[in-house]
Amino acid sequence: MNTAPLPASFSPLTRTFRWPRSEQEQSQINGTEQNPAEHRRALVLHGGGSAGNAWEIGVIAGLFNAGVDVTEADLIIGTSAGATATAQVTNASPTELLTAILDAPSPQRGDPGRPSVGRPPMGPVIDHMERTNRIIAAAKDAADMRRRMGAAALEMDAASDGSGQERWRAIVAARLPSHRWPERAILITAVDARNGKPVVFDRHSGVDLVDAVAASTANGFGVAPFGIGDVRFIDGGYRRNENADLAVGYERVLVLSPFGGRSRHPDEWRMQLAAQVDELRSTGSTVETIFPDRYSLDAFGSNMMDLSRRRPSALAGYEQGMAHGERLTKFWC
């Protein structure tokens, strides 16, 4: 694994890139990049803020210590905080990542983190939830919702001085053990804020790993749309919540969902995990899921962006991973 030290500083975005893959192109790549024999196991990591990221690391570390190494998946799909986890678990061991969370200084409860180490200043989480709920209610379908989300996020950011861009990139970079794409197949999801079209980044996209993760974690409101070249991106969760359907063609798919597969969208939009699982199973995949149990939900608290919830969330996730080890051994190994 590449465990090169983090660079001391980060440059403004001035580089060019090849356009991220459309979903059809990505499907073709997934089918040709690996041998059919390697289309066996896929791991899907969903978003869930600081607490959700820590919980996923904890679950993966617990499974690892129980003898189930899900980081050896043939494909890992990361969305939002799950994109961060994807970049983390493919460049450091689960034990190292869990230890880093447990050894981190404990912020005060409710502390969103200093801008230099946590995230750019943001308003109350409830404000963002209310704003996005209104957009969802006004949209006629998922594509319309994505367009509206992008337009609203760009409008909200228009009055800013633009300093959040470089700051957010530095924050994301500091979270990753390595800034290089791993050799194994990983997919990082995002949405083009200009037109609402879903995009998928991989190591062939010509985009730095840090930029791909920064784009996938930019929810558009708490964190402004993230620019790569002339294009602005928002959270990959606006495509579909978990984006597990991108694992089509894989024999076994394991999904970690901090939100328990729930969705705020109308069922007919088929954004919810149950619809994605149905699609995967209809094409022959065997799918297993891990959702937070009541102890993990207690650890999350009322604000999953609260950095003080990372340690308890990671510990609760670890216990869940250990508990699921025996059940998943035959499935995964």
CSV table of C-alpha atoms in Angstrom, one decimal, residues 39-289:
chain,number,residue,atom,x,y,z
A,39,HIS,CA,-16.0,-9.5,-11.2
A,40,ARG,CA,-16.6,-11.3,-7.9
A,41,ARG,CA,-16.9,-9.0,-5.0
A,42,ALA,CA,-17.9,-5.3,-4.8
A,43,LEU,CA,-18.0,-3.1,-1.7
A,44,VAL,CA,-20.3,-0.1,-1.6
A,45,LEU,CA,-19.7,2.7,0.9
A,46,HIS,CA,-22.5,5.3,1.4
A,47,GLY,CA,-22.3,8.8,2.9
A,48,GLY,CA,-23.2,9.8,6.4
A,49,GLY,CA,-21.1,12.8,7.4
A,50,SER,CA,-18.2,12.6,10.0
A,51,ALA,CA,-20.0,10.0,12.1
A,52,GLY,CA,-21.0,7.8,9.1
A,53,ASN,CA,-17.4,7.8,7.8
A,54,ALA,CA,-16.1,6.8,11.2
A,55,TRP,CA,-18.8,4.1,11.5
A,56,GLU,CA,-17.8,2.6,8.1
A,57,ILE,CA,-14.1,2.5,9.1
A,58,GLY,CA,-15.1,0.8,12.4
A,59,VAL,CA,-17.3,-1.8,10.6
A,60,ILE,CA,-14.5,-2.6,8.1
A,61,ALA,CA,-11.9,-2.8,10.9
A,62,GLY,CA,-14.2,-5.1,12.9
A,63,LEU,CA,-14.8,-7.4,9.9
A,64,PHE,CA,-11.0,-7.3,9.3
A,65,ASN,CA,-10.2,-8.5,12.8
A,66,ALA,CA,-12.9,-11.1,12.5
A,67,GLY,CA,-11.1,-12.5,9.4
A,68,VAL,CA,-13.2,-10.8,6.7
A,69,ASP,CA,-11.1,-8.3,4.7
A,70,VAL,CA,-13.6,-6.4,2.6
A,71,THR,CA,-10.9,-4.0,1.5
A,72,GLU,CA,-9.8,-6.7,-1.0
A,73,ALA,CA,-12.9,-6.2,-3.0
A,74,ASP,CA,-12.6,-6.3,-6.8
A,75,LEU,CA,-14.5,-3.0,-6.9
A,76,ILE,CA,-15.2,-0.4,-4.3
A,77,ILE,CA,-17.8,2.3,-4.9
A,78,GLY,CA,-17.7,5.5,-2.7
A,79,THR,CA,-20.3,8.2,-2.4
A,80,SER,CA,-19.9,11.4,-0.3
A,81,ALA,CA,-18.4,10.4,3.1
A,82,GLY,CA,-18.1,6.9,1.6
A,83,ALA,CA,-15.9,8.3,-1.1
A,84,THR,CA,-13.5,9.5,1.7
A,85,ALA,CA,-13.7,6.0,3.3
A,86,THR,CA,-13.0,4.4,-0.1
A,87,ALA,CA,-9.8,6.5,-0.6
A,88,GLN,CA,-8.8,5.7,3.0
A,89,VAL,CA,-9.3,1.9,3.0
A,90,THR,CA,-7.5,1.4,-0.3
A,91,ASN,CA,-4.4,3.2,1.0
A,92,ALA,CA,-4.1,2.2,4.7
A,93,SER,CA,-5.1,-0.8,6.8
A,94,PRO,CA,-8.4,-0.8,8.6
A,95,THR,CA,-6.6,-1.1,11.9
A,96,GLU,CA,-4.5,1.9,11.2
A,97,LEU,CA,-7.5,4.0,10.2
A,98,LEU,CA,-9.5,2.9,13.3
A,99,THR,CA,-6.5,3.7,15.5
A,100,ALA,CA,-6.2,7.2,14.0
A,101,ILE,CA,-9.9,7.9,14.8
A,102,LEU,CA,-9.6,6.6,18.4
A,103,ASP,CA,-6.3,8.5,19.0
A,104,ALA,CA,-7.5,11.8,17.6
A,105,PRO,CA,-8.0,14.7,20.0
A,106,SER,CA,-11.6,14.9,21.2
A,107,PRO,CA,-13.3,18.1,20.0
A,108,GLN,CA,-16.0,19.6,22.2
A,109,ARG,CA,-19.5,18.2,21.6
A,110,GLY,CA,-21.2,20.0,18.7
A,111,ASP,CA,-17.8,21.5,17.5
A,112,PRO,CA,-17.9,21.4,13.7
A,113,GLY,CA,-14.1,21.6,13.7
A,114,ARG,CA,-11.8,24.5,13.1
A,115,PRO,CA,-11.8,25.6,9.5
A,116,SER,CA,-8.1,24.5,9.1
A,117,VAL,CA,-8.8,20.9,10.1
A,118,GLY,CA,-12.5,20.2,10.0
A,119,ARG,CA,-14.5,21.9,7.3
A,120,PRO,CA,-15.4,25.4,6.0
A,121,PRO,CA,-17.7,27.4,8.2
A,122,MET,CA,-21.3,26.3,7.6
A,123,GLY,CA,-24.8,27.1,8.9
A,124,PRO,CA,-26.9,24.8,11.0
A,125,VAL,CA,-27.4,21.3,9.5
A,126,ILE,CA,-31.2,21.8,9.9
A,127,ASP,CA,-31.1,24.8,7.4
A,128,HIS,CA,-29.5,22.6,4.7
A,129,MET,CA,-32.0,19.8,5.4
A,130,GLU,CA,-35.0,22.2,5.1
A,131,ARG,CA,-33.6,23.7,1.9
A,132,THR,CA,-33.0,20.4,0.2
A,133,ASN,CA,-36.3,19.0,1.4
A,134,ARG,CA,-38.0,22.0,-0.4
A,135,ILE,CA,-36.1,21.2,-3.6
A,136,ILE,CA,-37.0,17.5,-3.5
A,137,ALA,CA,-40.7,18.4,-2.9
A,138,ALA,CA,-40.7,20.8,-5.9
A,139,ALA,CA,-39.0,18.4,-8.3
A,140,LYS,CA,-40.9,16.2,-10.7
A,141,ASP,CA,-38.4,13.4,-10.9
A,142,ALA,CA,-34.8,12.6,-9.8
A,143,ALA,CA,-33.2,14.2,-12.9
A,144,ASP,CA,-35.2,17.4,-12.2
A,145,MET,CA,-34.2,17.2,-8.5
A,146,ARG,CA,-30.5,17.0,-9.5
A,147,ARG,CA,-30.7,20.0,-11.8
A,148,ARG,CA,-32.5,22.0,-9.1
A,149,MET,CA,-29.9,21.0,-6.5
A,150,GLY,CA,-27.1,22.1,-8.7
A,151,ALA,CA,-28.7,25.4,-9.6
A,152,ALA,CA,-29.6,26.2,-6.0
A,153,ALA,CA,-26.0,25.4,-4.8
A,154,LEU,CA,-24.4,27.5,-7.6
A,155,GLU,CA,-26.7,30.4,-6.8
A,156,MET,CA,-26.0,30.2,-3.1
A,157,ASP,CA,-22.3,30.1,-3.7
A,158,ALA,CA,-22.3,33.0,-6.2
A,159,ALA,CA,-21.8,35.6,-3.5
A,160,SER,CA,-18.9,33.9,-1.9
A,161,ASP,CA,-15.3,35.0,-2.3
A,162,GLY,CA,-14.2,31.5,-3.6
A,163,SER,CA,-11.8,30.9,-0.8
A,164,GLY,CA,-13.7,27.8,0.3
A,165,GLN,CA,-12.5,25.9,-2.8
A,166,GLU,CA,-8.9,25.6,-1.9
A,167,ARG,CA,-9.6,25.3,1.8
A,168,TRP,CA,-12.0,22.3,1.2
A,169,ARG,CA,-9.4,20.6,-1.0
A,170,ALA,CA,-6.8,21.0,1.7
A,171,ILE,CA,-9.2,19.5,4.3
A,172,VAL,CA,-10.0,16.6,2.1
A,173,ALA,CA,-6.4,16.0,1.3
A,174,ALA,CA,-5.5,15.9,5.0
A,175,ARG,CA,-8.0,13.1,5.6
A,176,LEU,CA,-6.4,10.8,3.0
A,177,PRO,CA,-3.5,8.5,3.7
A,178,SER,CA,-2.3,8.8,0.1
A,179,HIS,CA,-3.3,11.1,-2.8
A,180,ARG,CA,-2.7,8.5,-5.5
A,181,TRP,CA,-5.4,6.4,-7.1
A,182,PRO,CA,-5.0,2.8,-6.0
A,183,GLU,CA,-4.4,0.2,-8.7
A,184,ARG,CA,-7.5,-1.6,-7.8
A,185,ALA,CA,-10.9,-0.5,-9.3
A,186,ILE,CA,-12.7,2.2,-7.3
A,187,LEU,CA,-15.5,4.5,-8.4
A,188,ILE,CA,-16.2,7.9,-6.9
A,189,THR,CA,-19.6,9.4,-7.7
A,190,ALA,CA,-20.5,13.1,-8.2
A,191,VAL,CA,-23.1,15.2,-10.0
A,192,ASP,CA,-22.4,18.1,-12.5
A,193,ALA,CA,-23.9,21.1,-10.8
A,194,ARG,CA,-24.5,22.9,-14.1
A,195,ASN,CA,-26.9,20.3,-15.6
A,196,GLY,CA,-27.5,17.7,-12.9
A,197,LYS,CA,-25.9,14.9,-14.8
A,198,PRO,CA,-24.4,12.1,-12.7
A,199,VAL,CA,-20.7,11.4,-13.3
A,200,VAL,CA,-18.3,8.7,-12.1
A,201,PHE,CA,-14.6,9.3,-11.5
A,202,ASP,CA,-11.9,6.5,-11.6
A,203,ARG,CA,-8.2,6.4,-12.0
A,204,HIS,CA,-8.6,6.8,-15.8
A,205,SER,CA,-10.5,10.1,-15.5
A,206,GLY,CA,-7.5,12.4,-15.5
A,207,VAL,CA,-8.7,13.8,-12.2
A,208,ASP,CA,-6.6,13.8,-9.0
A,209,LEU,CA,-8.0,11.5,-6.3
A,210,VAL,CA,-8.2,14.4,-3.8
A,211,ASP,CA,-10.3,16.4,-6.3
A,212,ALA,CA,-12.6,13.4,-7.0
A,213,VAL,CA,-13.3,12.9,-3.3
A,214,ALA,CA,-13.7,16.7,-2.7
A,215,ALA,CA,-16.3,16.7,-5.5
A,216,SER,CA,-18.2,13.8,-4.1
A,217,THR,CA,-18.3,15.3,-0.6
A,218,ALA,CA,-19.5,18.8,-1.7
A,219,ASN,CA,-23.1,18.7,-0.7
A,220,GLY,CA,-23.6,22.1,-2.3
A,221,PHE,CA,-24.9,23.9,0.7
A,222,GLY,CA,-22.8,23.2,3.8
A,223,VAL,CA,-19.9,22.8,1.4
A,224,ALA,CA,-20.0,24.7,-1.9
A,225,PRO,CA,-19.9,23.0,-5.3
A,226,PHE,CA,-16.4,21.9,-5.9
A,227,GLY,CA,-14.6,23.0,-9.1
A,228,ILE,CA,-12.4,20.9,-11.3
A,229,GLY,CA,-11.3,22.9,-14.3
A,230,ASP,CA,-14.3,24.9,-15.4
A,231,VAL,CA,-16.8,22.4,-14.0
A,232,ARG,CA,-18.5,22.5,-10.6
A,233,PHE,CA,-19.6,19.3,-8.9
A,234,ILE,CA,-21.9,18.4,-6.0
A,235,ASP,CA,-22.4,15.3,-3.8
A,236,GLY,CA,-22.6,11.9,-5.5
A,237,GLY,CA,-25.5,11.0,-3.3
A,238,TYR,CA,-27.8,13.2,-5.4
A,239,ARG,CA,-27.4,10.5,-8.2
A,240,ARG,CA,-28.7,7.7,-6.0
A,241,ASN,CA,-28.3,7.4,-2.3
A,242,GLU,CA,-25.8,4.5,-2.1
A,243,ASN,CA,-25.1,4.1,-5.9
A,244,ALA,CA,-25.0,0.3,-5.4
A,245,ASP,CA,-26.4,-0.2,-8.8
A,246,LEU,CA,-22.9,0.6,-10.2
A,247,ALA,CA,-21.9,-2.8,-9.0
A,248,VAL,CA,-24.0,-4.5,-11.6
A,249,GLY,CA,-22.3,-7.6,-12.9
A,250,TYR,CA,-20.6,-8.5,-9.7
A,251,GLU,CA,-21.4,-11.8,-8.0
A,252,ARG,CA,-21.4,-10.6,-4.4
A,253,VAL,CA,-22.1,-7.0,-3.3
A,254,LEU,CA,-21.7,-5.8,0.3
A,255,VAL,CA,-23.3,-2.4,1.1
A,256,LEU,CA,-22.6,-0.3,4.2
A,257,SER,CA,-25.2,2.4,4.6
A,258,PRO,CA,-25.0,4.7,7.7
A,259,PHE,CA,-28.5,5.9,6.9
A,260,GLY,CA,-29.9,2.4,6.9
A,261,GLY,CA,-30.9,2.4,3.2
A,262,ARG,CA,-33.5,5.2,3.8
A,263,SER,CA,-34.2,7.9,1.4
A,264,ARG,CA,-36.0,11.3,1.5
A,265,HIS,CA,-37.1,10.9,-2.1
A,266,PRO,CA,-40.4,9.6,-3.4
A,267,ASP,CA,-40.3,5.8,-3.7
A,268,GLU,CA,-41.2,6.0,-7.4
A,269,TRP,CA,-37.9,7.7,-8.1
A,270,ARG,CA,-36.2,4.5,-7.0
A,271,MET,CA,-33.4,6.3,-5.2
A,272,GLN,CA,-33.7,4.1,-2.1
A,273,LEU,CA,-31.3,1.2,-1.5
A,274,ALA,CA,-34.1,-1.4,-1.7
A,275,ALA,CA,-34.6,-0.5,-5.4
A,276,GLN,CA,-30.9,-0.8,-6.1
A,277,VAL,CA,-30.7,-4.1,-4.4
A,278,ASP,CA,-33.7,-5.4,-6.4
A,279,GLU,CA,-31.9,-4.4,-9.6
A,280,LEU,CA,-28.7,-6.1,-8.6
A,281,ARG,CA,-30.4,-9.3,-7.6
A,282,SER,CA,-32.4,-9.3,-10.8
A,283,THR,CA,-29.2,-9.6,-12.7
A,284,GLY,CA,-27.8,-12.4,-10.6
A,285,SER,CA,-25.9,-10.6,-7.8
A,286,THR,CA,-26.0,-11.8,-4.2
A,287,VAL,CA,-26.3,-8.7,-1.9
A,288,GLU,CA,-25.7,-8.3,1.8
A,289,THR,CA,-26.2,-5.0,3.7
